[in-house]
XYZ file of C-alpha atoms in Angstrom:
357
model
C -11.161 -4.785 26.646
C -11.335 -7.827 28.391
C -8.352 -10.159 28.365
C -9.561 -13.658 27.012
C -8.477 -16.785 26.335
C -8.061 -18.411 22.307
C -6.892 -22.080 21.557
C -6.202 -21.522 18.227
C -5.732 -24.022 15.060
C -4.214 -23.722 11.823
C -3.632 -27.642 10.265
C -1.608 -27.440 6.939
C -1.142 -30.236 4.909
C 1.660 -31.957 6.190
C 1.278 -30.003 9.700
C -0.590 -29.453 12.307
C -0.356 -25.473 13.420
C -2.060 -24.703 17.219
C -1.683 -21.778 20.320
C -2.558 -21.150 23.198
C -3.246 -16.913 23.473
C -4.097 -14.729 26.445
C -5.708 -11.719 24.682
C -2.798 -11.369 21.845
C -0.539 -12.493 23.739
C 0.870 -16.937 22.765
C 1.407 -18.065 26.200
C 2.489 -21.664 24.012
C 2.941 -21.992 20.457
C 2.820 -25.951 18.807
C 4.329 -26.671 14.952
C 3.816 -30.588 14.839
C 5.729 -31.989 11.849
C 2.690 -35.350 10.307
C 4.803 -37.799 8.618
C 3.806 -38.647 5.312
C 3.800 -42.183 5.740
C 1.276 -41.726 8.258
C -0.939 -39.778 6.292
C -0.312 -41.662 3.253
C -2.511 -44.465 5.156
C -5.544 -41.996 3.973
C -7.661 -41.780 1.247
C -9.392 -38.169 2.056
C -8.030 -34.968 3.892
C -11.883 -35.633 6.347
C -10.418 -39.048 6.964
C -7.419 -38.245 8.829
C -10.331 -35.567 11.745
C -9.732 -38.299 14.367
C -5.947 -38.262 14.281
C -5.218 -35.020 13.727
C -8.014 -33.736 16.651
C -6.043 -36.790 19.033
C -2.157 -34.966 18.032
C -4.209 -31.481 19.065
C -5.192 -33.475 22.674
C -2.217 -35.586 23.476
C -0.259 -32.489 22.937
C -2.380 -30.191 25.135
C -2.427 -32.409 27.771
C 1.291 -33.291 27.555
C 1.571 -29.471 28.149
C -0.840 -29.283 31.480
C -3.314 -26.952 29.570
C -6.006 -26.365 31.610
C -9.085 -26.574 28.700
C -11.759 -25.186 31.263
C -9.497 -22.010 31.353
C -10.460 -21.839 27.454
C -13.070 -19.122 26.426
C -12.798 -19.743 22.293
C -11.635 -22.071 19.827
C -10.758 -19.775 16.552
C -9.704 -21.948 13.609
C -8.448 -21.629 10.050
C -10.853 -22.007 7.259
C -11.373 -23.866 4.909
C -12.650 -24.125 1.915
C -15.824 -23.091 1.439
C -18.422 -20.977 -0.699
C -16.941 -17.521 -1.342
C -17.821 -15.196 1.985
C -17.017 -11.839 2.383
C -14.149 -11.495 5.307
C -14.911 -11.465 9.294
C -14.821 -14.265 11.327
C -17.508 -16.449 11.548
C -19.449 -19.048 14.611
C -18.710 -22.154 13.583
C -22.606 -23.977 12.388
C -23.939 -26.870 11.113
C -24.375 -25.519 6.988
C -20.242 -24.947 7.280
C -19.625 -28.496 9.007
C -21.894 -30.135 6.127
C -19.907 -28.594 3.314
C -16.053 -28.792 4.933
C -17.026 -32.798 5.193
C -18.146 -33.256 2.162
C -15.285 -31.172 0.014
C -18.868 -29.759 -1.808
C -16.369 -26.689 -2.791
C -12.807 -28.597 -3.007
C -10.162 -30.937 -0.553
C -7.785 -29.261 1.916
C -6.459 -29.915 4.690
C -7.591 -25.996 6.586
C -11.075 -28.097 6.302
C -10.493 -29.955 9.223
C -10.290 -26.823 11.762
C -13.358 -25.817 11.989
C -14.663 -29.388 11.729
C -11.670 -30.020 15.613
C -12.760 -25.873 16.422
C -16.523 -27.798 16.965
C -16.445 -31.229 18.923
C -13.584 -29.513 21.308
C -15.095 -26.001 21.728
C -18.711 -28.548 22.432
C -17.122 -30.606 24.900
C -16.417 -27.484 26.915
C -19.020 -25.447 25.752
C -17.165 -22.821 24.498
C -17.917 -20.660 20.665
C -15.690 -21.973 18.113
C -14.817 -19.580 15.375
C -13.354 -19.410 11.407
C -11.264 -16.251 10.642
C -10.540 -15.547 7.560
C -11.119 -18.419 4.987
C -9.245 -18.745 1.905
C -12.220 -17.941 -0.119
C -12.830 -14.249 1.536
C -13.881 -13.022 -2.192
C -14.717 -8.916 -2.038
C -14.120 -8.501 -5.723
C -16.277 -5.394 -7.401
C -18.117 -6.823 -10.349
C -15.040 -5.581 -13.184
C -12.676 -7.908 -11.094
C -13.931 -11.371 -12.036
C -13.722 -10.626 -15.964
C -11.118 -13.016 -17.615
C -11.975 -12.181 -21.068
C -14.094 -15.275 -22.135
C -17.177 -16.053 -20.624
C -16.300 -19.811 -19.675
C -13.854 -18.374 -17.067
C -14.643 -16.533 -14.072
C -11.959 -14.632 -12.754
C -11.934 -16.221 -8.301
C -10.926 -14.758 -4.979
C -8.397 -17.468 -3.621
C -5.897 -15.280 -1.888
C -4.387 -15.618 1.540
C -6.870 -13.811 3.356
C -6.175 -14.618 6.961
C -2.635 -12.755 7.016
C -3.366 -10.115 4.232
C -5.995 -8.801 6.503
C -4.574 -9.446 9.753
C -1.704 -7.696 8.122
C -3.394 -4.785 6.611
C -4.810 -3.788 10.059
C -1.108 -4.063 11.517
C -0.409 -1.330 8.996
C -3.255 0.227 9.263
C -3.039 0.631 13.666
C 0.455 1.919 12.524
C -0.434 4.872 10.456
C -2.945 5.632 12.923
C -6.106 5.592 10.796
C -9.224 2.749 10.528
C -8.072 -0.599 8.246
C -11.688 0.542 6.275
C -10.315 4.395 5.667
C -7.764 2.737 3.405
C -6.334 2.246 0.048
C -3.286 -0.387 0.818
C -1.774 -2.971 -1.622
C -0.805 -6.036 0.543
C 1.347 -8.761 -1.064
C 2.030 -12.079 0.899
C 5.261 -14.009 0.075
C 5.281 -17.757 0.454
C 5.129 -20.911 -0.813
C 1.801 -19.211 -2.959
C 1.788 -15.383 -3.712
C -0.906 -12.905 -3.234
C -1.442 -9.175 -4.032
C -4.370 -7.945 -2.900
C -6.237 -4.426 -3.492
C -7.307 -3.777 0.134
C -9.732 -0.736 -0.672
C -11.121 0.594 2.372
C -12.144 -2.317 4.042
C -12.492 -5.177 1.429
C -9.545 -6.907 -0.689
C -11.353 -5.994 -4.184
C -9.491 -7.945 -6.725
C -6.389 -10.532 -5.803
C -4.634 -12.777 -8.264
C -5.461 -16.696 -7.760
C -2.445 -17.504 -5.219
C -3.260 -21.872 -5.442
C -4.183 -22.356 -9.417
C -2.369 -20.289 -11.896
C -2.709 -16.193 -12.080
C 0.076 -13.582 -10.864
C 3.290 -14.159 -10.073
C 5.831 -17.382 -9.853
C 6.556 -18.206 -6.609
C 8.698 -20.951 -5.457
C 6.340 -24.059 -6.349
C 3.579 -22.131 -8.629
C 4.298 -21.358 -11.822
C 2.064 -18.278 -11.287
C 0.217 -16.646 -15.055
C 2.424 -18.585 -18.372
C 2.208 -18.042 -21.920
C -2.232 -19.331 -22.880
C -1.297 -20.884 -26.665
C 2.071 -22.022 -25.009
C 0.405 -23.751 -22.288
C -2.514 -25.038 -24.274
C -0.229 -26.650 -26.714
C 2.178 -28.598 -24.381
C -1.669 -29.837 -22.691
C -2.593 -30.752 -25.778
C 0.916 -32.134 -27.425
C 0.404 -36.011 -26.115
C 3.004 -35.732 -24.040
C 2.037 -35.077 -20.450
C -0.988 -35.714 -19.016
C -3.768 -33.928 -16.770
C -2.215 -34.571 -13.927
C 1.553 -33.636 -15.073
C 1.083 -30.533 -16.500
C -1.101 -29.321 -13.155
C 2.772 -30.372 -11.372
C 4.052 -28.224 -13.436
C 1.630 -25.213 -13.021
C 1.415 -26.122 -9.059
C 4.256 -27.732 -6.768
C 7.026 -28.069 -9.170
C 6.648 -24.804 -11.134
C 8.450 -21.594 -10.832
C 11.701 -21.775 -8.843
C 11.241 -25.490 -7.703
C 11.884 -25.585 -12.248
C 14.678 -23.440 -12.439
C 17.024 -23.897 -9.575
C 15.844 -27.885 -8.394
C 14.727 -25.599 -5.126
C 11.639 -24.117 -3.364
C 13.552 -22.963 -0.607
C 14.549 -19.289 -0.777
C 17.355 -20.264 1.463
C 18.912 -22.339 -0.229
C 18.330 -19.549 -3.189
C 20.585 -17.305 -1.419
C 23.591 -19.252 -0.177
C 23.377 -20.656 -3.675
C 23.246 -17.349 -4.429
C 26.220 -16.485 -2.459
C 28.398 -19.154 -3.207
C 28.433 -17.500 -6.906
C 25.413 -19.200 -8.889
C 24.555 -16.664 -11.490
C 21.623 -18.332 -13.245
C 19.718 -19.138 -9.182
C 20.548 -14.975 -8.979
C 18.686 -14.869 -12.460
C 15.130 -16.661 -11.239
C 15.056 -14.645 -8.382
C 15.260 -11.582 -9.707
C 12.418 -12.490 -11.969
C 10.455 -13.231 -9.564
C 10.808 -10.353 -7.932
C 10.910 -8.615 -11.021
C 6.828 -10.469 -11.474
C 6.216 -9.491 -7.965
C 6.758 -5.416 -8.594
C 5.315 -5.505 -11.693
C 2.221 -7.453 -10.291
C 2.404 -4.490 -7.064
C 1.765 -1.712 -10.189
C -0.655 -3.884 -11.416
C -3.229 -3.713 -8.270
C -1.825 -0.469 -8.119
C -3.987 1.157 -11.184
C -7.289 -0.518 -10.134
C -7.042 1.746 -6.646
C -6.241 4.713 -9.531
C -3.357 5.419 -8.219
C -4.594 6.005 -4.569
C -2.460 4.030 -2.053
C -1.721 5.238 1.229
C 0.628 2.056 2.114
C 2.381 -1.283 -0.285
C 2.885 -3.705 2.787
C 4.708 -6.990 2.355
C 4.064 -10.092 4.604
C 4.780 -13.503 4.392
C 8.154 -16.087 4.760
C 10.267 -14.601 1.890
C 9.458 -11.183 3.663
C 12.560 -11.555 6.299
C 14.655 -11.897 3.246
C 16.535 -7.799 2.490
C 17.832 -9.542 -0.619
C 14.774 -10.330 -1.503
C 12.416 -7.148 -0.623
C 14.846 -4.971 -1.863
C 14.285 -5.528 -4.545
C 10.811 -5.026 -5.371
C 10.806 -2.154 -3.239
C 13.793 -0.672 -5.644
C 10.930 -0.912 -8.475
C 8.055 -0.253 -6.457
C 8.866 2.152 -3.920
C 8.047 5.362 -5.868
C 4.188 4.824 -5.729
C 3.575 4.531 -1.875
C 5.333 3.822 2.001
C 5.979 0.171 2.176
C 5.976 -0.906 4.915
C 7.586 -5.091 5.914
C 6.215 -7.466 8.419
C 8.285 -10.516 8.181
C 6.189 -14.324 8.627
C 2.645 -16.052 8.368
C 1.228 -14.310 11.696
C -1.928 -16.973 10.682
C -2.524 -18.056 14.604
C -1.563 -15.106 16.356
C -4.625 -13.878 13.175
C -6.592 -16.546 14.371
C -7.049 -14.873 17.716
C -7.643 -11.481 16.844
C -10.311 -12.629 14.922
C -12.239 -14.358 18.102
C -11.063 -10.997 20.748
C -12.140 -9.036 17.909
C -16.043 -10.812 18.353
C -15.505 -11.657 22.117
C -14.403 -7.683 23.040
C -17.399 -6.516 21.270
C -15.795 -4.866 18.137
C -16.788 -6.640 15.840
C -20.333 -8.419 14.542
C -19.953 -12.132 14.420
C -20.861 -13.365 10.857
C -22.929 -16.627 10.038
C -22.842 -18.948 6.929
C -25.431 -19.848 5.409
């Protein structure tokens, strides 16, 4: 297998992470944290393009990176039309959709745009890998309960797919031949049913489905939410912030930091302990629900994401779901490596690149 050098780019809401990979090994990793006062001067995400691109180039020049040695650029995919999982060539249709923000605005939209501009200068390919809009749902999974609402596939596709592949390697079985449940535990929490290489169901981790998280409310009682929304006491934006950003542990305990919660628990804060257990309870319950999608035929359950570093939290989950299948824990988000791996599968001829249209 040939070794290729890959520049990976992952723009987040207040940071830009990027790395140089030589094969699957990181030679350089940088996390640029952006001052929120700098970002506030931009009215739209697309306006941050030059600012973010120059920040990346400046940091790479300071590290004396030789751009001529880079074989490809692989970026986090943004909000695009629903697509199947895989590695996609950055093309003009993709760039146009990201520039207009027709499917929504998010910092991840900038990944392909920055990648393409740098790639053109050095005549190398640019890719995106498993964006959050990966949609491989079975049709029955789209049904919500009312025809005016359809369940959408929005989840941590990049890390979920990468960790599912890691589990398949550890199990010695092809990803396409396994049934897995993958739970990504971070600021948002997504739980996906991976059926022979396709994520056939997952909770909408963006805005209001699944277990509550450090900052999101998850599924709320619909009637109570409706009555609160029409009470006249809250605006639409205030209600949305209750669901996304100021829900979950933030609402219950005043912080979204799991480490801080655990420190409170160690200090004897019983209320913090109760809500931490409640979050683990809900995660376990959703894993159980996803098990029914796979009809109980589960080869392994994978727990990943930042909170997977917490032995306390993962043990609370495992004591409820351990009977279902073997549990594998891969802490962290691993997104930069997943981006490199996606490009490498194409460059090594193991996977055909996909076309966005």
